[in-house]
Structures are given as C-alpha cells and as structure tokens.
mmCIF file of C-alpha atoms in Angstrom:
data_model
loop_
_atom_site.group_PDB
_atom_site.id
_atom_site.type_symbol
_atom_site.label_atom_id
_atom_site.label_comp_id
_atom_site.label_asym_id
_atom_site.label_seq_id
_atom_site.Cartn_x
_atom_site.Cartn_y
_atom_site.Cartn_z
ATOM 1 C CA UNK A 180 -9.929 -2.187 14.862
ATOM 2 C CA UNK A 181 -6.216 -3.255 14.332
ATOM 3 C CA UNK A 182 -4.292 -4.967 16.923
ATOM 4 C CA UNK A 183 -1.069 -3.746 18.430
ATOM 5 C CA UNK A 184 1.206 -5.853 16.498
ATOM 6 C CA UNK A 185 -0.374 -4.451 13.271
ATOM 7 C CA UNK A 186 1.223 -1.164 13.910
ATOM 8 C CA UNK A 187 4.515 -2.769 13.486
ATOM 9 C CA UNK A 188 3.508 -4.027 10.035
ATOM 10 C CA UNK A 189 2.408 -0.496 9.194
ATOM 11 C CA UNK A 190 5.946 0.831 10.404
ATOM 12 C CA UNK A 191 7.469 -1.956 8.077
ATOM 13 C CA UNK A 192 5.362 -0.474 5.199
ATOM 14 C CA UNK A 193 6.505 3.083 6.143
ATOM 15 C CA UNK A 194 10.263 1.862 6.314
ATOM 16 C CA UNK A 195 9.738 0.328 2.787
ATOM 17 C CA UNK A 196 8.621 3.727 1.730
ATOM 18 C CA UNK A 197 11.705 5.372 3.166
ATOM 19 C CA UNK A 198 13.882 2.829 1.338
ATOM 20 C CA UNK A 199 12.036 3.639 -2.079
ATOM 21 C CA UNK A 200 12.618 7.385 -1.370
ATOM 22 C CA UNK A 201 16.339 6.635 -0.694
ATOM 23 C CA UNK A 202 16.422 4.941 -4.062
ATOM 24 C CA UNK A 203 15.134 8.078 -5.795
ATOM 25 C CA UNK A 204 11.650 6.677 -6.166
ATOM 26 C CA UNK A 205 8.259 7.965 -4.877
ATOM 27 C CA UNK A 206 7.848 7.349 -1.169
ATOM 28 C CA UNK A 207 5.449 4.482 -0.881
ATOM 29 C CA UNK A 208 5.901 1.038 0.616
ATOM 30 C CA UNK A 209 3.887 -2.114 1.437
ATOM 31 C CA UNK A 210 4.225 -5.518 3.159
ATOM 32 C CA UNK A 211 2.200 -8.698 2.799
ATOM 33 C CA UNK A 212 1.533 -10.505 6.073
ATOM 34 C CA UNK A 213 0.520 -14.163 6.176
ATOM 35 C CA UNK A 214 -2.277 -15.588 8.245
ATOM 36 C CA UNK A 215 0.169 -16.598 11.096
ATOM 37 C CA UNK A 216 1.554 -13.123 11.243
ATOM 38 C CA UNK A 217 4.787 -13.620 9.381
ATOM 39 C CA UNK A 218 5.815 -10.880 6.887
ATOM 40 C CA UNK A 219 5.886 -12.695 3.515
ATOM 41 C CA UNK A 220 6.822 -9.891 1.052
ATOM 42 C CA UNK A 221 7.753 -6.250 0.856
ATOM 43 C CA UNK A 222 6.927 -3.805 -2.062
ATOM 44 C CA UNK A 223 8.514 -0.538 -2.827
ATOM 45 C CA UNK A 224 7.639 2.133 -5.501
ATOM 46 C CA UNK A 225 9.900 1.806 -8.278
ATOM 47 C CA UNK A 226 8.327 4.175 -10.877
ATOM 48 C CA UNK A 227 11.185 6.542 -11.349
ATOM 49 C CA UNK A 228 14.051 4.184 -11.298
ATOM 50 C CA UNK A 229 12.307 1.577 -13.493
ATOM 51 C CA UNK A 230 10.704 4.150 -15.774
ATOM 52 C CA UNK A 231 7.532 2.271 -15.395
ATOM 53 C CA UNK A 232 4.329 4.209 -14.418
ATOM 54 C CA UNK A 233 2.834 0.915 -12.958
ATOM 55 C CA UNK A 234 5.761 0.360 -10.568
ATOM 56 C CA UNK A 235 3.764 1.152 -7.423
ATOM 57 C CA UNK A 236 4.511 -0.419 -4.132
ATOM 58 C CA UNK A 237 1.437 -2.548 -3.896
ATOM 59 C CA UNK A 238 1.336 -3.550 -7.425
ATOM 60 C CA UNK A 239 5.091 -4.536 -7.378
ATOM 61 C CA UNK A 240 4.202 -6.713 -4.407
ATOM 62 C CA UNK A 241 1.171 -8.134 -5.999
ATOM 63 C CA UNK A 242 2.985 -9.280 -9.033
ATOM 64 C CA UNK A 243 5.465 -11.400 -6.864
ATOM 65 C CA UNK A 244 2.731 -12.584 -4.387
ATOM 66 C CA UNK A 245 0.290 -13.808 -7.221
ATOM 67 C CA UNK A 246 3.136 -15.768 -8.699
ATOM 68 C CA UNK A 247 4.271 -17.234 -5.333
ATOM 69 C CA UNK A 248 1.089 -17.949 -3.483
ATOM 70 C CA UNK A 249 -2.293 -19.581 -4.297
ATOM 71 C CA UNK A 250 -5.356 -17.411 -4.341
ATOM 72 C CA UNK A 251 -6.818 -19.239 -1.518
ATOM 73 C CA UNK A 252 -3.694 -18.438 0.634
ATOM 74 C CA UNK A 253 -3.796 -14.893 -0.321
ATOM 75 C CA UNK A 254 -7.302 -14.499 0.800
ATOM 76 C CA UNK A 255 -6.242 -15.188 4.311
ATOM 77 C CA UNK A 256 -3.286 -12.433 4.087
ATOM 78 C CA UNK A 257 -3.293 -8.887 4.956
ATOM 79 C CA UNK A 258 -1.540 -6.169 2.738
ATOM 80 C CA UNK A 259 -0.284 -3.224 4.801
ATOM 81 C CA UNK A 260 0.359 0.117 2.902
ATOM 82 C CA UNK A 261 2.135 3.271 3.984
ATOM 83 C CA UNK A 262 -0.513 5.194 2.049
ATOM 84 C CA UNK A 263 -3.985 4.291 0.943
ATOM 85 C CA UNK A 264 -3.686 2.147 -2.330
ATOM 86 C CA UNK A 265 -4.666 4.036 -5.448
ATOM 87 C CA UNK A 266 -7.341 2.686 -7.860
ATOM 88 C CA UNK A 267 -4.742 0.746 -9.915
ATOM 89 C CA UNK A 268 -3.294 -0.880 -6.931
ATOM 90 C CA UNK A 269 -6.617 -1.523 -5.287
ATOM 91 C CA UNK A 270 -7.536 -3.461 -8.423
ATOM 92 C CA UNK A 271 -4.271 -5.610 -8.432
ATOM 93 C CA UNK A 272 -5.037 -6.367 -4.822
ATOM 94 C CA UNK A 273 -8.607 -7.341 -5.608
ATOM 95 C CA UNK A 274 -7.563 -9.487 -8.596
ATOM 96 C CA UNK A 275 -4.721 -11.000 -6.460
ATOM 97 C CA UNK A 276 -7.254 -12.127 -3.917
ATOM 98 C CA UNK A 277 -5.830 -10.618 -0.866
ATOM 99 C CA UNK A 278 -8.596 -10.463 1.644
ATOM 100 C CA UNK A 279 -7.792 -7.441 3.814
ATOM 101 C CA UNK A 280 -5.901 -4.015 3.362
ATOM 102 C CA UNK A 281 -4.732 -1.684 6.267
ATOM 103 C CA UNK A 282 -3.199 1.647 5.356
ATOM 104 C CA UNK A 283 -1.648 4.367 7.291
ATOM 105 C CA UNK A 284 -2.130 7.594 5.482
ATOM 106 C CA UNK A 285 -5.231 8.302 3.493
ATOM 107 C CA UNK A 286 -5.224 9.234 -0.298
ATOM 108 C CA UNK A 287 -6.957 12.575 0.832
ATOM 109 C CA UNK A 288 -4.108 13.435 3.127
ATOM 110 C CA UNK A 289 -1.671 12.710 0.515
ATOM 111 C CA UNK A 290 -3.369 15.113 -1.909
ATOM 112 C CA UNK A 291 -3.277 17.724 0.905
ATOM 113 C CA UNK A 292 0.580 17.288 1.309
ATOM 114 C CA UNK A 293 1.471 17.334 -2.327
ATOM 115 C CA UNK A 294 1.229 20.917 -3.314
ATOM 116 C CA UNK A 295 1.751 20.258 -7.157
ATOM 117 C CA UNK A 296 -0.838 17.636 -8.272
ATOM 118 C CA UNK A 297 1.009 17.281 -11.488
ATOM 119 C CA UNK A 298 3.722 15.530 -9.513
ATOM 120 C CA UNK A 299 1.262 13.049 -8.217
ATOM 121 C CA UNK A 300 -1.373 12.576 -10.814
ATOM 122 C CA UNK A 301 -3.629 10.103 -9.016
ATOM 123 C CA UNK A 302 -7.302 9.343 -9.384
ATOM 124 C CA UNK A 303 -9.241 10.542 -6.347
ATOM 125 C CA UNK A 304 -10.925 7.250 -5.753
ATOM 126 C CA UNK A 305 -10.776 5.607 -2.334
ATOM 127 C CA UNK A 306 -9.621 1.984 -2.344
ATOM 128 C CA UNK A 307 -12.908 0.963 -0.549
ATOM 129 C CA UNK A 308 -14.785 2.362 -3.392
ATOM 130 C CA UNK A 309 -12.899 0.220 -5.875
ATOM 131 C CA UNK A 310 -13.334 -2.904 -3.710
ATOM 132 C CA UNK A 311 -16.968 -2.138 -3.350
ATOM 133 C CA UNK A 312 -17.585 -2.649 -7.040
ATOM 134 C CA UNK A 313 -16.399 -6.193 -6.795
ATOM 135 C CA UNK A 314 -18.328 -9.203 -5.794
ATOM 136 C CA UNK A 315 -15.940 -10.346 -2.993
ATOM 137 C CA UNK A 316 -15.814 -8.476 0.414
ATOM 138 C CA UNK A 317 -12.205 -7.061 0.834
ATOM 139 C CA UNK A 318 -11.857 -5.688 4.223
ATOM 140 C CA UNK A 319 -10.342 -2.265 4.667
ATOM 141 C CA UNK A 320 -9.006 -0.452 7.595
ATOM 142 C CA UNK A 321 -7.561 3.041 7.547
ATOM 143 C CA UNK A 322 -6.243 5.673 7.839
ATOM 144 C CA UNK A 323 -4.374 4.577 10.903
ATOM 145 C CA UNK A 324 -2.050 6.983 12.440
ATOM 146 C CA UNK A 325 1.715 5.807 12.266
ATOM 147 C CA UNK A 326 4.857 7.674 13.197
ATOM 148 C CA UNK A 327 6.807 8.722 10.237
ATOM 149 C CA UNK A 328 4.190 8.201 7.544
ATOM 150 C CA UNK A 329 3.787 11.920 6.672
ATOM 151 C CA UNK A 330 7.488 12.712 7.193
ATOM 152 C CA UNK A 331 8.528 10.407 4.459
ATOM 153 C CA UNK A 332 6.799 12.608 1.978
ATOM 154 C CA UNK A 333 8.282 16.005 3.163
ATOM 155 C CA UNK A 334 10.497 17.353 0.651
ATOM 156 C CA UNK A 335 9.984 14.870 -1.951
ATOM 157 C CA UNK A 336 7.049 16.511 -4.005
ATOM 158 C CA UNK A 337 8.470 20.097 -3.685
#
C-alpha cells in the first residue's frame, strides 16, 4: 500500500509525461525517489525527438541513475512511473538495481486506450512478470489511480 506522499511522486511522473508530450514525444514520464523521500531524477520519453526506439522515460532515467548512483544506493530507491514500465524498461530497472517500482496506469489499460496498436507496438508483458524471472525481489505496486494519467494519452494515439 502506498503512502499519501507517494501520490505526489506519481503526479510528478504524470507531469513529466505531459512535458514529454508537449515536446512531441510519447506521453510517458518517470521519477526516481531516494530513500529519504527526495526526488533525485526525472525521465521523459524521447523516442520521437531523438529518433531512438529505446528512448523510453524509465530507460532514459536509468541511464543517468546508474551512472550517478551506486547499485547499493539505487536498491533503496523507488521509481515512480506514469504508466507501467514495458519489458525493456523493467529490465533496465532490474539491471540498474532499483528496489521498488510504483506505477499509475497499467499496461493493459494503455492497450485499451491506444486504438491502433501499430502506434504503440509494446510487448504485453507485465513488469512484475519480468521482475519475477530475476533472482532479486523488486517490489511492484500498481496500478494506482492518479488524476490526469489517462488524459495525457487522449488525442496522442489517434
């Protein structure tokens, strides 16, 4: 069960998704929060503007996080995502050693919102299923209802 303050972190992830969308990218965002509750990093999707299919918000965040922080420190951190991390992002979170993930909208709900699957060709694998294949126990919580998480996707995938 998440704490009241954690809704604010999820709102920050949704705000990052809105900023990504405003820049012409897919509407996904993430924030990394340290063990003392401080926001350490933000990640936004950059797939379209960087012409990089791996430019997902969580993966962009993990590239910076793994260069800046030790694995031991990252294990104490939580990554908050506007939408459930895809299989690629979940793997980067796992390899980056983040110990906990909290997300607002599920991947299943995203698939329901995106009418044309060719515009969002994701693998239908829950992040918990990716983490379950590893040898360390990454904690996952979600989906968590957060204002604006579905609205950021409206009109983008049409």
